[in-house]
């Protein structure tokens, strides 16, 4: 049986805001959640039925966790492969190991995307200074160097505009395996949040348009200011990705759009609920979090329609200390992640504004 009915228990690896919002959505549908996270005081613990505080390498704790749940999922893509294997040996793991393997390594990810028939920026792998010179000859400038693994919010990346920029690349990539990508002269960044259920049904949310500030997502607007053709093509591309991964759950697909040619280039995929899908909590019939729970429990997927024009804004660092303006705004829905330490750039909450279409 692959269907898990309300009353069942969902295991979530990772206890951050995504795990927290997944647990809230699961509770709404009558499921209990068991959160596994190495950090005490994780935001998701506050809203879950059960917690395990243990390292991802602790196979005894992982086995107990897996055996206590009907299905396990994760809120971050850097779940170690051995951790995923231990969990998968003891319960259903959705999405499966393939999605992790592909999204953890930018080189594997690009190869996978191209094989799935989806366009990416041109790229070359490098590790040493010599490889870098050879890669730079092929890709040219401007280009972007990125570590193959563990990059997020622009970390481990270097934009190369001049020969001089090349000199510091190996410092930025920390001498680890990396790729050099051609710089895409995009007009806008969009993302598609798409769900695929255990039964193979697929549903994409309307395309969101994303603005990053200091490499961190600042706002998402729906609808995106793209043509109907680009909107439809972006959804088809995201669906291709979900099908090629044999995916179960919600996946976020980040893309660049070049307006003059209607070209869409996939940047990266996140095998989980995604920050650029937070607008769905107040702005869509079904939220991305509910949709992920539906998909991994093999319930019918929910309606992805938008309720109107929506804006999501992230609250970073000390933004969270001044919520009164948002609380007083009758059009704002405030989401606080329950984190205590408002470090600069840390995702502390978000606000959604929905202008309803009557
Ligand atoms: N090849 C590229 N061309 C142009 N801009 C890029 C390119 N790669 C990354 N960027 C910019 O940097 C941001 C972060 O890069 P991304 O690969 O998504 O890494 P992260 O894992 O940090 O989100 C992108 O959202 C985009 O704004
Ligand atoms: Mg990104």
Coordinates of C-alpha atoms in Angstrom, one line a residue, residues 149-344:
X149 CA 28.1 20.8 -3.7
X150 CA 26.7 22.7 -0.7
X151 CA 26.1 26.1 -2.3
X152 CA 23.1 28.1 -1.2
X153 CA 22.0 31.8 -1.2
X154 CA 24.9 32.6 -3.5
X155 CA 27.6 31.0 -1.2
X156 CA 30.5 29.3 -3.0
X157 CA 29.9 31.4 -6.1
X158 CA 32.0 33.9 -8.0
X159 CA 31.0 36.1 -11.0
X160 CA 33.9 36.4 -13.4
X161 CA 34.0 39.5 -15.5
X162 CA 37.7 40.2 -15.9
X163 CA 40.9 38.1 -16.0
X164 CA 41.6 39.4 -12.5
X165 CA 38.4 37.8 -11.1
X166 CA 39.8 34.4 -12.2
X167 CA 42.6 34.7 -9.6
X168 CA 40.3 34.4 -6.6
X169 CA 38.0 31.7 -8.0
X170 CA 39.8 28.8 -6.3
X171 CA 39.7 30.7 -3.0
X172 CA 35.9 31.0 -3.4
X173 CA 35.4 27.4 -4.4
X174 CA 37.7 26.4 -1.6
X175 CA 39.7 24.2 -4.0
X176 CA 36.7 21.7 -4.2
X177 CA 35.2 20.3 -7.4
X178 CA 33.3 23.1 -9.1
X179 CA 31.6 24.1 -12.4
X180 CA 32.0 27.2 -14.6
X181 CA 28.7 28.4 -16.1
X182 CA 28.1 30.8 -18.8
X183 CA 26.4 34.0 -17.5
X184 CA 22.8 34.1 -18.6
X185 CA 21.8 37.7 -19.6
X186 CA 18.3 37.1 -18.2
X187 CA 15.5 39.6 -18.0
X188 CA 13.7 37.9 -15.1
X189 CA 14.0 35.0 -12.8
X190 CA 11.0 32.7 -12.4
X191 CA 10.2 29.4 -10.7
X192 CA 7.7 26.7 -11.0
X193 CA 6.5 24.7 -8.0
X194 CA 5.3 21.4 -9.3
X195 CA 3.9 18.4 -7.5
X196 CA 3.9 14.8 -8.6
X197 CA 2.0 12.2 -6.6
X198 CA 3.0 8.6 -5.8
X199 CA 0.4 7.7 -8.5
X200 CA 2.2 9.8 -11.1
X201 CA -0.3 12.7 -11.3
X202 CA 1.3 16.1 -11.9
X203 CA 0.1 19.6 -11.0
X204 CA 2.1 22.8 -11.4
X205 CA 1.3 26.1 -9.6
X206 CA 1.2 29.3 -11.6
X207 CA 4.7 30.7 -12.3
X208 CA 6.2 33.0 -9.7
X209 CA 8.6 35.8 -10.5
X210 CA 11.5 36.1 -8.1
X211 CA 13.7 39.0 -7.1
X212 CA 16.9 38.3 -5.2
X213 CA 18.7 40.8 -3.1
X214 CA 22.3 39.9 -2.0
X215 CA 21.7 36.5 -3.5
X216 CA 18.8 35.8 -1.1
X217 CA 15.1 35.7 -2.3
X218 CA 13.4 39.0 -1.5
X219 CA 10.0 38.8 -3.2
X220 CA 7.9 36.5 -5.3
X221 CA 5.1 37.9 -7.5
X222 CA 2.2 35.9 -9.1
X223 CA 1.3 36.1 -11.8
X224 CA 4.8 36.5 -13.3
X225 CA 5.1 39.2 -16.0
X226 CA 5.7 36.6 -18.8
X227 CA 3.6 35.8 -21.9
X228 CA 1.1 32.9 -21.8
X229 CA 3.5 31.0 -24.0
X230 CA 6.4 31.3 -21.5
X231 CA 4.1 30.5 -18.6
X232 CA 2.9 27.3 -20.4
X233 CA 6.4 26.4 -21.5
X234 CA 7.9 26.8 -18.0
X235 CA 5.3 24.5 -16.6
X236 CA 6.0 21.9 -19.3
X237 CA 9.7 22.1 -18.4
X238 CA 9.1 21.6 -14.7
X239 CA 6.8 18.7 -15.4
X240 CA 9.5 17.1 -17.6
X241 CA 11.9 17.4 -14.7
X242 CA 9.5 15.8 -12.2
X243 CA 8.7 12.9 -14.5
X244 CA 12.3 12.3 -15.4
X245 CA 13.2 12.1 -11.7
X246 CA 10.3 9.7 -11.0
X247 CA 9.5 12.3 -8.4
X248 CA 7.1 12.1 -5.5
X249 CA 6.3 15.3 -3.7
X250 CA 6.8 19.0 -4.5
X251 CA 9.8 20.2 -6.4
X252 CA 10.9 23.8 -7.0
X253 CA 12.5 24.6 -10.4
X254 CA 14.3 27.9 -10.8
X255 CA 14.6 29.4 -14.3
X256 CA 15.9 32.4 -16.1
X257 CA 13.9 34.1 -18.9
X258 CA 15.2 36.0 -21.8
X259 CA 12.3 38.1 -23.0
X260 CA 13.4 38.8 -26.6
X261 CA 13.6 35.2 -27.6
X262 CA 11.2 33.7 -25.0
X263 CA 14.0 31.5 -24.0
X264 CA 13.8 29.7 -20.7
X265 CA 16.9 28.3 -19.1
X266 CA 16.7 26.1 -16.0
X267 CA 19.1 27.2 -13.3
X268 CA 18.6 24.7 -10.5
X269 CA 16.1 22.3 -8.9
X270 CA 15.2 21.9 -5.2
X271 CA 13.7 18.6 -4.3
X272 CA 11.5 20.0 -1.7
X273 CA 9.0 22.8 -0.9
X274 CA 10.6 26.1 -2.0
X275 CA 10.8 29.6 -0.6
X276 CA 9.4 30.9 -3.9
X277 CA 6.3 28.8 -3.3
X278 CA 5.4 30.4 0.1
X279 CA 2.9 32.7 -1.7
X280 CA 0.6 29.6 -2.1
X281 CA -0.1 29.6 1.7
X282 CA -2.5 32.5 1.3
X283 CA -2.7 32.9 -2.4
X284 CA -3.7 29.5 -3.8
X285 CA -6.5 27.1 -3.2
X286 CA -3.9 24.5 -2.0
X287 CA -0.6 25.5 -0.4
X288 CA 2.6 23.9 -1.6
X289 CA 3.0 22.4 1.9
X290 CA -0.4 20.7 1.8
X291 CA 0.4 19.6 -1.8
X292 CA 3.6 18.0 -0.7
X293 CA 1.7 16.1 2.0
X294 CA -1.0 15.0 -0.4
X295 CA 1.7 13.9 -3.0
X296 CA 3.7 11.8 -0.6
X297 CA 0.6 10.3 1.0
X298 CA -0.8 9.5 -2.4
X299 CA -4.0 11.5 -1.9
X300 CA -5.4 13.3 -5.0
X301 CA -3.4 16.5 -5.7
X302 CA -5.1 19.7 -4.7
X303 CA -6.2 22.6 -6.9
X304 CA -3.2 24.8 -7.8
X305 CA -5.2 27.9 -8.9
X306 CA -4.2 31.3 -7.6
X307 CA -6.9 33.3 -5.7
X308 CA -5.7 36.6 -7.2
X309 CA -2.6 38.7 -7.6
X310 CA -0.1 37.7 -4.9
X311 CA 3.1 39.1 -3.5
X312 CA 5.4 37.2 -1.0
X313 CA 8.1 39.1 0.9
X314 CA 10.7 37.4 3.0
X315 CA 11.5 38.8 6.5
X316 CA 15.2 38.5 7.0
X317 CA 17.2 39.1 10.2
X318 CA 15.9 42.0 12.2
X319 CA 12.9 42.6 9.9
X320 CA 11.2 40.2 12.2
X321 CA 11.5 42.6 15.2
X322 CA 9.1 45.1 13.6
X323 CA 5.9 43.4 12.6
X324 CA 3.4 46.0 13.8
X325 CA 3.1 47.6 10.4
X326 CA 2.3 44.2 8.9
X327 CA -0.1 43.3 11.7
X328 CA -1.9 46.6 11.1
X329 CA -2.2 46.0 7.3
X330 CA -5.5 44.4 6.6
X331 CA -4.2 42.9 3.4
X332 CA -1.1 41.2 4.9
X333 CA -0.8 37.6 6.1
X334 CA 2.1 37.3 8.5
X335 CA 4.1 34.1 8.9
X336 CA 6.7 33.9 11.8
X337 CA 9.0 30.9 11.9
X338 CA 9.5 30.9 15.7
X339 CA 13.2 31.4 15.5
X340 CA 14.9 33.4 18.2
X341 CA 18.2 34.7 16.9
X342 CA 17.7 37.3 14.1
X343 CA 21.1 37.0 12.5
X344 CA 21.6 39.2 9.4

